[in-house]
Coordinates of C-alpha atoms and ligand atoms in Angstrom, one line a residue:
M267 CA -0.4 6.2 -23.1
T268 CA 1.6 3.7 -21.0
A269 CA -0.4 0.8 -19.6
T270 CA 0.5 0.1 -16.0
Y271 CA -0.8 -2.9 -14.2
I272 CA -0.4 -2.9 -10.5
T273 CA -1.1 -5.8 -8.2
T274 CA -1.0 -6.6 -4.5
T275 CA -0.6 -10.1 -3.1
L276 CA -3.6 -12.1 -2.2
P277 CA -3.8 -12.4 1.6
Y278 CA -5.0 -15.7 3.2
V279 CA -8.4 -15.2 4.7
N280 CA -7.9 -17.3 7.8
A281 CA -8.5 -14.1 9.9
R282 CA -9.6 -10.6 9.4
P283 CA -7.3 -8.0 8.0
H284 CA -4.7 -6.2 10.1
V285 CA -2.8 -3.0 9.7
G286 CA 0.1 -4.8 7.9
H287 CA -2.3 -5.6 5.0
A288 CA -3.2 -1.9 4.8
L289 CA 0.5 -1.0 4.1
E290 CA 0.7 -2.9 0.8
L291 CA -2.7 -1.8 -0.4
V292 CA -2.0 1.9 0.3
Q293 CA 1.4 1.7 -1.4
A294 CA -0.2 0.2 -4.5
D295 CA -3.0 2.7 -4.4
V296 CA -0.5 5.6 -4.3
L297 CA 1.2 4.2 -7.4
A298 CA -2.1 3.7 -9.2
R299 CA -3.3 7.2 -8.4
Y300 CA 0.0 8.7 -9.3
H301 CA 0.2 7.0 -12.7
R302 CA -3.5 7.8 -13.5
G303 CA -2.7 11.5 -12.6
R304 CA 0.1 11.4 -15.2
G305 CA -2.3 10.2 -17.8
D306 CA -1.3 6.6 -17.9
A307 CA -3.8 3.8 -18.3
V308 CA -3.8 2.0 -15.0
R309 CA -5.4 -1.2 -13.7
F310 CA -5.0 -1.8 -9.9
Q311 CA -5.8 -5.3 -8.8
A312 CA -6.3 -6.7 -5.3
G313 CA -8.0 -9.8 -4.0
T314 CA -8.0 -12.7 -1.5
D315 CA -6.5 -16.1 -1.6
D316 CA -9.4 -18.3 -0.6
N317 CA -8.0 -21.7 -1.5
S318 CA -5.5 -22.0 1.2
L319 CA -5.3 -25.0 3.5
K320 CA -4.8 -22.6 6.3
N321 CA -8.3 -21.2 5.7
V322 CA -9.7 -24.8 6.1
L323 CA -7.8 -25.3 9.3
A324 CA -8.8 -21.9 10.7
A325 CA -12.5 -22.5 9.8
G326 CA -12.3 -25.8 11.7
A327 CA -10.8 -24.2 14.7
A328 CA -13.5 -21.5 14.7
G329 CA -16.2 -24.2 14.4
A330 CA -17.4 -22.7 11.1
G331 CA -18.0 -24.0 7.7
V332 CA -15.2 -23.3 5.3
R333 CA -17.3 -21.5 2.7
E334 CA -19.0 -19.3 5.3
F335 CA -15.8 -18.6 7.1
V336 CA -13.9 -17.7 4.0
D337 CA -16.7 -15.5 2.7
R338 CA -16.9 -13.6 5.9
N339 CA -13.2 -12.8 6.1
A340 CA -12.9 -12.1 2.4
E341 CA -15.7 -9.6 2.7
A342 CA -13.7 -7.8 5.4
F343 CA -10.7 -7.5 3.0
G344 CA -12.9 -6.3 0.3
A345 CA -14.3 -3.6 2.6
L346 CA -10.9 -2.1 3.0
G347 CA -11.3 -0.5 -0.4
G348 CA -13.9 1.9 0.9
A349 CA -12.4 2.3 4.4
L350 CA -9.0 3.3 3.1
S351 CA -10.1 5.2 0.0
L352 CA -8.4 2.7 -2.3
S353 CA -8.9 3.0 -6.1
V354 CA -9.0 -0.7 -6.7
D355 CA -10.2 -1.5 -10.2
D356 CA -10.6 -5.2 -9.8
F357 CA -10.9 -7.5 -6.8
I358 CA -10.4 -11.2 -7.4
R359 CA -11.5 -14.0 -5.0
T360 CA -9.8 -17.2 -6.0
S361 CA -12.6 -19.5 -4.8
R362 CA -15.5 -17.5 -6.3
D363 CA -14.2 -15.6 -9.3
P364 CA -15.4 -17.4 -12.5
R365 CA -12.3 -16.2 -14.3
H366 CA -9.9 -17.9 -12.0
R367 CA -10.4 -21.7 -12.2
P368 CA -10.3 -22.0 -16.0
G369 CA -7.3 -19.7 -16.0
V370 CA -5.4 -21.9 -13.5
E371 CA -6.3 -25.0 -15.5
A372 CA -5.0 -23.4 -18.7
F373 CA -1.9 -22.3 -17.0
W374 CA -1.3 -25.8 -15.6
R375 CA -1.7 -27.3 -19.1
A376 CA 0.6 -24.7 -20.6
C377 CA 3.3 -25.7 -18.1
S378 CA 2.8 -29.5 -18.7
A379 CA 6.2 -30.0 -20.3
D380 CA 7.7 -29.0 -16.9
L381 CA 5.4 -31.0 -14.6
Y382 CA 6.0 -34.5 -13.4
R383 CA 4.6 -36.8 -10.6
Q384 CA 6.9 -38.0 -7.8
R385 CA 6.8 -39.2 -4.2
Y386 CA 8.2 -36.6 -1.8
T387 CA 9.1 -36.7 1.8
G388 CA 10.0 -33.4 3.6
L389 CA 9.3 -31.0 6.4
Y390 CA 6.2 -29.0 5.8
C391 CA 5.1 -25.8 7.4
I392 CA 1.3 -25.5 7.2
G393 CA 1.6 -21.8 8.1
C394 CA 3.7 -21.2 5.0
E395 CA 2.2 -24.0 3.0
Q396 CA 5.6 -25.0 1.8
F397 CA 8.3 -27.7 2.3
Y398 CA 11.5 -26.6 3.9
T399 CA 14.9 -28.2 3.7
P400 CA 16.6 -28.6 7.1
A401 CA 19.1 -25.9 6.0
E402 CA 16.3 -23.4 5.6
L403 CA 15.0 -23.8 9.1
H404 CA 16.2 -21.8 12.1
Y405 CA 17.2 -24.4 14.6
G406 CA 14.5 -26.7 13.3
F407 CA 11.8 -24.1 13.3
C408 CA 10.0 -22.3 10.4
P409 CA 11.7 -18.9 9.9
E410 CA 8.3 -17.2 9.4
H411 CA 6.2 -18.9 12.0
E412 CA 8.7 -20.2 14.6
T413 CA 6.8 -23.5 14.6
R414 CA 8.2 -26.9 14.0
P415 CA 7.4 -28.2 10.5
E416 CA 5.7 -31.6 10.2
P417 CA 7.3 -34.5 8.3
V418 CA 5.1 -35.2 5.3
S419 CA 5.4 -38.0 2.8
E420 CA 3.1 -37.9 -0.2
E421 CA 2.9 -38.2 -4.0
N422 CA 2.8 -34.8 -5.7
W423 CA 3.2 -33.1 -9.0
F424 CA 6.4 -31.2 -9.3
F425 CA 7.4 -28.2 -11.4
R426 CA 10.9 -28.3 -13.0
L427 CA 12.1 -25.0 -11.5
S428 CA 15.7 -26.2 -11.9
R429 CA 15.5 -25.5 -15.7
Y430 CA 14.9 -21.8 -15.2
A431 CA 17.9 -20.6 -13.2
A432 CA 19.8 -19.2 -16.2
P433 CA 17.0 -17.3 -17.9
L434 CA 15.8 -15.9 -14.5
R435 CA 19.2 -14.7 -13.7
A436 CA 19.6 -13.1 -17.1
A437 CA 16.3 -11.2 -16.8
I438 CA 17.1 -9.9 -13.4
T439 CA 20.7 -8.8 -14.1
A440 CA 19.6 -7.1 -17.4
G441 CA 16.9 -5.2 -15.5
R442 CA 14.1 -6.6 -17.5
L443 CA 12.8 -7.9 -14.2
L444 CA 13.4 -5.1 -11.7
I445 CA 13.5 -6.1 -8.1
E446 CA 13.5 -3.3 -5.5
P447 CA 15.1 -2.6 -3.0
A448 CA 18.5 -3.7 -4.2
G449 CA 19.0 -5.9 -1.2
R450 CA 16.0 -8.0 -2.2
R451 CA 17.4 -8.3 -5.7
N452 CA 20.7 -9.6 -4.4
E453 CA 18.8 -12.0 -2.2
V454 CA 17.0 -13.5 -5.2
L455 CA 20.2 -13.8 -7.2
A456 CA 21.8 -15.6 -4.2
L457 CA 18.8 -18.0 -4.1
I458 CA 19.3 -18.7 -7.8
D459 CA 23.0 -19.1 -7.5
G460 CA 22.5 -21.5 -4.6
G461 CA 20.6 -23.8 -7.0
L462 CA 16.9 -24.1 -7.6
A463 CA 15.2 -27.3 -6.6
D464 CA 12.0 -28.4 -8.4
F465 CA 9.0 -27.6 -6.2
S466 CA 5.8 -29.4 -5.5
V467 CA 2.7 -27.9 -7.1
S468 CA -0.1 -30.2 -6.0
R469 CA -1.5 -31.8 -2.8
P470 CA -3.5 -34.9 -2.3
A471 CA -7.2 -33.8 -2.5
A472 CA -7.9 -35.7 0.7
R473 CA -5.4 -33.7 2.8
A474 CA -6.8 -30.5 1.4
G475 CA -10.3 -31.4 2.6
G476 CA -11.5 -31.2 -1.0
W477 CA -10.8 -27.4 -1.0
G478 CA -9.0 -26.1 -4.0
I479 CA -8.8 -26.6 -7.7
P480 CA -8.4 -30.2 -8.9
V481 CA -5.4 -30.9 -11.1
P482 CA -6.5 -31.1 -14.7
G483 CA -6.7 -34.8 -15.6
D484 CA -5.8 -35.9 -12.0
P485 CA -8.7 -35.2 -9.7
G486 CA -7.0 -37.0 -6.8
Q487 CA -4.7 -34.0 -6.5
V488 CA -5.5 -30.3 -6.0
V489 CA -3.3 -27.5 -7.4
Y490 CA -0.9 -26.3 -4.7
V491 CA -2.3 -23.1 -3.3
W492 CA 0.8 -21.1 -4.3
F493 CA 0.6 -22.1 -7.9
D494 CA -3.1 -21.4 -7.8
A495 CA -2.8 -18.0 -6.1
L496 CA 0.1 -16.7 -8.2
C497 CA -2.0 -17.4 -11.3
N498 CA -4.4 -14.7 -10.2
Y499 CA -2.2 -12.0 -11.7
V500 CA -3.2 -13.3 -15.2
T501 CA -6.4 -15.2 -14.6
A502 CA -8.1 -11.9 -13.5
L503 CA -7.1 -10.6 -17.0
G504 CA -8.9 -13.5 -18.7
Y505 CA -5.8 -15.7 -19.3
G506 CA -6.8 -19.0 -20.8
Q507 CA -10.2 -17.7 -22.0
A508 CA -11.3 -17.1 -25.6
R509 CA -12.1 -13.4 -25.0
N510 CA -9.0 -11.9 -23.2
E511 CA -8.6 -8.3 -24.4
A512 CA -7.6 -7.4 -20.8
Y513 CA -4.9 -10.0 -20.8
R514 CA -3.5 -8.7 -24.2
R515 CA -3.6 -5.1 -23.0
W516 CA -2.3 -5.4 -19.4
W517 CA 0.0 -8.5 -19.6
A518 CA 1.0 -9.3 -23.1
G519 CA 1.4 -5.7 -24.2
P520 CA 4.4 -3.4 -23.8
G521 CA 3.4 -1.6 -20.6
N522 CA 4.5 -2.0 -16.9
R523 CA 3.5 -5.0 -14.8
V524 CA 4.2 -4.2 -11.2
H525 CA 3.8 -6.6 -8.2
L526 CA 3.9 -5.3 -4.6
L527 CA 4.6 -7.9 -2.0
G528 CA 6.0 -8.5 1.5
K529 CA 9.5 -10.0 2.1
G530 CA 8.1 -13.3 3.3
V531 CA 6.8 -14.2 -0.2
L532 CA 9.7 -13.0 -2.2
R533 CA 10.9 -16.4 -3.3
F534 CA 7.4 -17.3 -4.7
H535 CA 7.1 -14.0 -6.6
A536 CA 10.6 -13.5 -7.8
V537 CA 11.6 -17.1 -8.5
C538 CA 8.7 -19.5 -8.8
W539 CA 6.2 -17.2 -10.5
P540 CA 8.6 -15.9 -13.2
A541 CA 9.6 -19.5 -13.9
M542 CA 6.0 -20.5 -14.3
L543 CA 5.5 -17.6 -16.7
L544 CA 8.5 -18.6 -18.7
A545 CA 7.4 -22.2 -18.8
S546 CA 4.0 -21.2 -20.1
G547 CA 5.4 -18.9 -22.7
Q548 CA 4.3 -15.6 -21.1
Q549 CA 6.0 -12.3 -20.3
L550 CA 7.6 -11.6 -17.0
P551 CA 6.5 -8.8 -14.6
T552 CA 8.6 -5.7 -15.2
A553 CA 9.0 -4.8 -11.5
I554 CA 8.7 -6.3 -8.1
F555 CA 8.6 -4.1 -5.0
V556 CA 9.2 -5.8 -1.7
H557 CA 8.2 -4.2 1.5
D558 CA 9.2 -5.2 5.0
Y559 CA 6.9 -5.9 7.9
L560 CA 5.0 -3.9 10.5
T561 CA 5.2 -4.7 14.1
A562 CA 2.7 -3.5 16.6
G563 CA 3.9 -2.1 19.9
G564 CA 7.2 -3.9 19.2
R565 CA 5.6 -7.3 18.6
K566 CA 5.1 -9.2 15.4
I567 CA 1.6 -8.9 14.1
S568 CA 0.2 -12.4 14.0
K569 CA -2.9 -13.0 12.1
S570 CA -3.6 -16.6 13.0
G571 CA -2.1 -16.4 16.5
A572 CA -2.2 -13.7 19.1
G573 CA -5.3 -11.6 19.3
A574 CA -7.2 -13.2 16.4
A575 CA -10.3 -12.7 18.6
G576 CA -8.9 -11.4 21.8
P577 CA -8.7 -7.9 23.2
G578 CA -6.6 -5.4 21.4
R579 CA -7.3 -7.0 18.1
G580 CA -9.7 -4.3 17.0
A581 CA -7.0 -1.7 17.5
L582 CA -5.1 -3.2 14.6
E583 CA -7.9 -3.6 12.2
P584 CA -7.4 -1.0 9.4
A585 CA -11.1 -0.4 8.9
A586 CA -11.6 0.3 12.6
L587 CA -8.6 2.6 12.6
A588 CA -9.9 4.5 9.6
A589 CA -13.3 4.8 11.2
E590 CA -11.8 6.2 14.4
Y591 CA -9.0 8.4 13.0
G592 CA -9.9 8.8 9.4
A593 CA -8.4 7.2 6.3
D594 CA -6.1 10.2 5.8
A595 CA -4.4 9.7 9.1
V596 CA -4.0 5.9 8.6
R597 CA -2.6 6.4 5.1
W598 CA -0.3 9.2 6.2
W599 CA 1.2 7.1 9.0
L600 CA 1.9 4.2 6.6
L601 CA 3.4 6.4 4.0
R602 CA 5.4 8.7 6.2
E603 CA 6.7 6.4 8.8
V604 CA 7.3 3.0 7.1
P605 CA 10.8 3.0 5.7
R606 CA 11.7 1.6 2.3
V607 CA 14.0 -0.9 4.0
G608 CA 13.4 -2.2 7.5
D609 CA 10.5 -3.0 9.7
A610 CA 8.3 -0.3 11.3
D611 CA 6.5 -0.3 14.5
F612 CA 2.9 0.7 14.6
T613 CA 1.1 2.2 17.6
V614 CA -2.0 4.3 17.7
E615 CA -0.1 6.9 19.6
R616 CA 2.4 7.3 16.7
L617 CA -0.5 7.5 14.2
V618 CA -2.1 10.2 16.2
A619 CA 1.1 12.2 16.8
R620 CA 2.1 12.1 13.2
A621 CA -1.4 13.2 12.0
D622 CA -1.7 16.0 14.5
D623 CA 1.8 17.2 13.9
E624 CA 1.9 17.1 10.2
L625 CA -1.7 17.1 9.0
A626 CA -3.6 19.2 11.5
N627 CA -0.8 21.5 12.7
G628 CA 1.3 21.5 9.6
L629 CA -0.7 21.2 6.4
G630 CA -4.1 22.0 7.8
N631 CA -2.9 25.1 9.7
L632 CA -1.1 26.4 6.6
V633 CA -4.2 26.1 4.4
N634 CA -6.4 27.7 7.0
R635 CA -4.2 30.6 7.8
V636 CA -3.6 31.3 4.2
V637 CA -7.3 31.2 3.2
A638 CA -8.1 33.3 6.3
M639 CA -5.5 35.9 5.4
I640 CA -6.7 36.2 1.8
S641 CA -10.2 36.5 3.1
R642 CA -9.3 39.1 5.6
Y643 CA -6.8 41.2 3.7
R644 CA -8.0 40.8 0.1
A645 CA -11.7 40.0 0.5
G646 CA -11.1 36.4 -0.6
R647 CA -9.5 37.2 -3.9
I648 CA -6.1 35.7 -4.6
P649 CA -3.8 38.6 -5.7
V650 CA -1.8 37.4 -8.7
T651 CA 1.7 38.9 -9.1
A652 CA 4.7 37.7 -11.0
A653 CA 7.3 38.5 -8.4
V654 CA 8.5 36.1 -5.7
P655 CA 8.7 38.2 -2.5
P656 CA 12.1 38.5 -0.8
G657 CA 12.7 35.5 1.5
G658 CA 10.3 33.4 -0.5
E659 CA 12.9 31.8 -2.8
D660 CA 13.1 28.5 -0.9
L661 CA 9.3 28.1 -0.8
D662 CA 9.1 29.0 -4.5
A663 CA 11.7 26.3 -5.2
A664 CA 9.9 23.7 -3.0
I665 CA 6.7 24.3 -5.0
R666 CA 8.4 24.1 -8.4
Q667 CA 10.4 21.0 -7.5
A668 CA 7.8 19.0 -5.7
G669 CA 6.4 17.2 -8.7
D670 CA 9.7 16.0 -9.9
R671 CA 10.8 15.0 -6.4
V672 CA 7.6 13.0 -6.0
G673 CA 8.0 11.3 -9.3
A674 CA 11.6 10.4 -8.7
A675 CA 10.8 9.0 -5.2
L676 CA 7.9 6.9 -6.5
A677 CA 10.0 5.6 -9.4
G678 CA 12.1 4.0 -6.6
F679 CA 9.1 3.0 -4.5
D680 CA 10.2 5.4 -1.8
F681 CA 6.9 6.5 -0.3
R682 CA 8.6 8.3 2.6
Q683 CA 10.7 10.5 0.4
A684 CA 7.7 11.2 -1.9
T685 CA 5.5 12.4 1.0
A686 CA 8.5 14.4 2.3
A687 CA 8.4 16.4 -0.9
V688 CA 4.8 17.3 -0.3
W689 CA 5.3 17.9 3.4
G690 CA 8.3 20.1 2.5
I691 CA 6.1 22.6 0.8
A692 CA 3.9 23.0 3.9
D693 CA 6.8 23.1 6.3
E694 CA 8.6 25.7 4.2
A695 CA 5.4 27.8 3.8
N696 CA 4.7 27.8 7.5
R697 CA 8.2 29.0 8.2
F698 CA 7.8 31.7 5.6
V699 CA 4.6 32.9 7.1
N700 CA 6.2 33.1 10.5
R701 CA 9.2 35.0 9.1
V702 CA 7.4 37.6 6.9
R703 CA 4.5 38.1 9.4
P704 CA 1.8 39.0 6.8
W705 CA -0.4 40.4 9.6
D706 CA 2.3 43.1 10.2
L707 CA 2.5 43.8 6.5
A708 CA -1.3 44.2 6.5
K709 CA -0.9 47.1 8.9
A710 CA 1.9 48.9 7.2
D711 CA 3.3 47.7 3.8
P712 CA 5.1 50.6 2.2
A713 CA 6.8 48.3 -0.3
G714 CA 3.6 46.7 -1.3
R715 CA 4.8 43.2 -0.5
L716 CA 1.7 41.6 0.9
D717 CA 0.2 40.8 -2.6
A718 CA 3.4 38.8 -3.5
V719 CA 3.4 37.1 -0.1
L720 CA -0.2 36.0 -0.3
Y721 CA 0.1 34.9 -3.9
L722 CA 3.1 32.7 -3.1
L723 CA 1.3 31.2 -0.2
A724 CA -1.8 30.5 -2.3
R725 CA 0.5 28.8 -4.8
A726 CA 1.9 26.7 -2.0
C727 CA -1.6 25.6 -0.8
A728 CA -2.6 24.7 -4.4
A729 CA 0.6 22.7 -4.8
V730 CA -0.1 20.8 -1.6
G731 CA -3.6 20.0 -2.8
R732 CA -2.2 18.8 -6.2
E733 CA 0.8 16.8 -5.0
L734 CA -1.1 15.3 -2.1
A735 CA -3.7 13.7 -4.3
P736 CA -2.1 10.3 -4.8
F737 CA -1.3 10.0 -1.1
L738 CA -4.3 11.4 0.7
P739 CA -7.0 11.7 -2.0
D740 CA -9.8 12.8 0.4
A741 CA -7.7 15.4 2.1
A742 CA -6.2 16.6 -1.2
A743 CA -9.8 17.3 -2.4
R744 CA -10.6 19.3 0.7
V745 CA -7.4 21.3 0.4
T746 CA -8.0 22.0 -3.3
A747 CA -11.6 23.0 -2.6
Q748 CA -10.3 25.6 0.0
C749 CA -7.8 27.0 -2.5
T750 CA -10.2 27.2 -5.5
P751 CA -12.1 30.5 -6.1
G752 CA -15.8 30.2 -6.7
D753 CA -17.8 31.8 -9.5
D754 CA -17.6 35.1 -7.6
G755 CA -13.8 34.9 -7.8
R756 CA -13.5 34.5 -4.0
L757 CA -12.1 31.7 -2.0
P758 CA -14.6 29.8 0.2
D759 CA -14.7 30.7 3.9
P760 CA -11.9 29.0 5.8
R761 CA -12.8 25.7 7.3
P762 CA -10.5 23.1 8.9
V763 CA -9.2 20.5 6.4
F764 CA -7.9 18.2 9.1
R765 CA -9.2 17.6 12.6
R766 CA -6.9 17.1 15.5
L767 CA -7.0 13.6 16.8
S768 CA -5.2 13.8 20.2
A769 CA -8.1 15.2 22.2
P770 CA -10.9 12.7 22.5
A771 CA -14.5 13.7 21.8
G772 CA -16.1 15.6 24.7
L773 CA -12.8 16.9 26.2
R774 CA -13.2 20.2 24.5
V775 CA -15.7 21.6 27.0
E776 CA -13.5 20.7 30.0
Q777 CA -10.3 22.0 28.6
P778 CA -9.5 25.5 27.3
Q779 CA -8.8 25.3 23.6
Q780 CA -5.4 26.9 23.7
D781 CA -4.2 24.0 25.8
Q782 CA -4.6 21.8 22.8
Q783 CA -2.7 24.1 20.6
D784 CA 0.5 24.2 22.5
Q785 CA 2.3 21.4 20.7
G786 CA 2.1 23.0 17.2
A787 CA 5.6 23.9 16.0
D788 CA 4.1 26.6 13.9
D789 CA 1.9 28.2 16.6
R790 CA 2.6 31.8 17.1
P791 CA 0.5 33.6 19.7
D792 CA 0.6 36.8 17.6
D793 CA -0.8 35.1 14.5
P794 CA -4.4 36.2 14.5
D795 CA -5.3 34.1 11.5
R796 CA -4.6 30.7 12.9
V797 CA -7.7 28.6 12.5
E798 CA -7.8 25.6 14.8
A799 CA -9.4 22.4 13.7
P800 CA -12.0 21.4 16.3
P801 CA -10.6 18.6 18.6
N802 CA -13.8 16.7 18.6
R803 CA -15.1 14.7 15.7
D804 CA -17.7 16.5 13.7
E805 CA -18.9 16.9 10.2
T806 CA -16.1 19.1 9.2
A807 CA -13.8 16.1 9.1
R808 CA -15.3 15.1 5.8
P809 CA -17.1 17.8 4.0
Ligands
ZN1470 ZN1 6.0 -21.2 8.2

């Protein structure tokens, strides 16, 4: 049984979560669920970076105590697990978790041969919590924050990153440390080839407001938040503690160690962190997947800046989106529309359109019409036949190939392609229904084709339920329940598995229902078995 350890980055908690955070969590959850479904042992870890100087500054700006402020925001990040149906196994908070501080101290000591104290003067971006060289700035501004970094001169501990260029390069080029997509791998190799400067790994405790982990043996300094935060990937496993079975299993063993992260923190994860691991005598991660960013309505999503408390902010909160539109719709948008390479623009309209088109009209309509037809024509019993009906070859192939296509796509972290394989079954099945017109076969079927047609369609629905499970666990369970015969051998009565989102609650009484059906690509007026999900929110959304 392969052990697969999957981590997301720890977000700062200087504000509440936004939809951009949901992307990485949902991607990681899909991988975790997929590997569990294959029988792998999986540990999925998320958490929050509490010890950031940014949190201290944001708390001050909000007129709140740091502890109270950090706890409140961290709680909102923790709550995403339930809101988005995430299968998180472990959630670490760097300021509160008793495993973290001793682990960071042990990590620091293990790196001591590569640590030295030195005065440093440089340009520092508080937003990034890092020094920049003038060449790294865009016209004097931070490339991430578009703010002007402050000149800072102070005495710090430094980590001898320069020693690790050759071993890092070797690990990446040999594929021991996989970096996807390839463009990001090339970016890291270019960074290494450009020369790696030692980097500062501590801050004067006074400037950090006393927040953070004191440097072992030098309490006037606190461990730099990046060094501190990166350690979470092993401190949560008990690194540096006497009893560390989890560490031995998930990090020191032969399995997969997969980090998911955004492009803005690539350097820390693909250069600094592996060097820290080498310095402390530990294994490297096996894979790093780098996602790009979401924009919202064409604008960069800023956590600390625009809309932190202003109007419109709630529209970007993933928990609020899930409460309004359902976790399935939020997850589906993130997985279906965010490309493997390149930024994606989020709007509520796009989320609604995608969910209505593909979930309510596509997948939901398919499941409902198939269950309704089996109920009407075969008293709810799935007719089992060996033959694929004429014209059903493409659908049969889509069903049989979906599992392999999902696996291949996820091996390359391509969530859009993976969901396309599942969607392809429903799309093909709906076209098949419209082509063979089972309702006509039910009237006159001299060749006895209806059984084969219904069986193929039942297989398609079962395959959708099975293959959808890593992506939309809640919806997949509803689909599977609809397609599973009960003790009496009959399918349950057809009920909607997805609700339509585009008509707001209350509109239904004022608007004839057929007006709300007219956008469905698969609508056929002569299909008597179409079951329409109710447009208003009701208990059928989550049976
Ligand atoms: Zn910055």
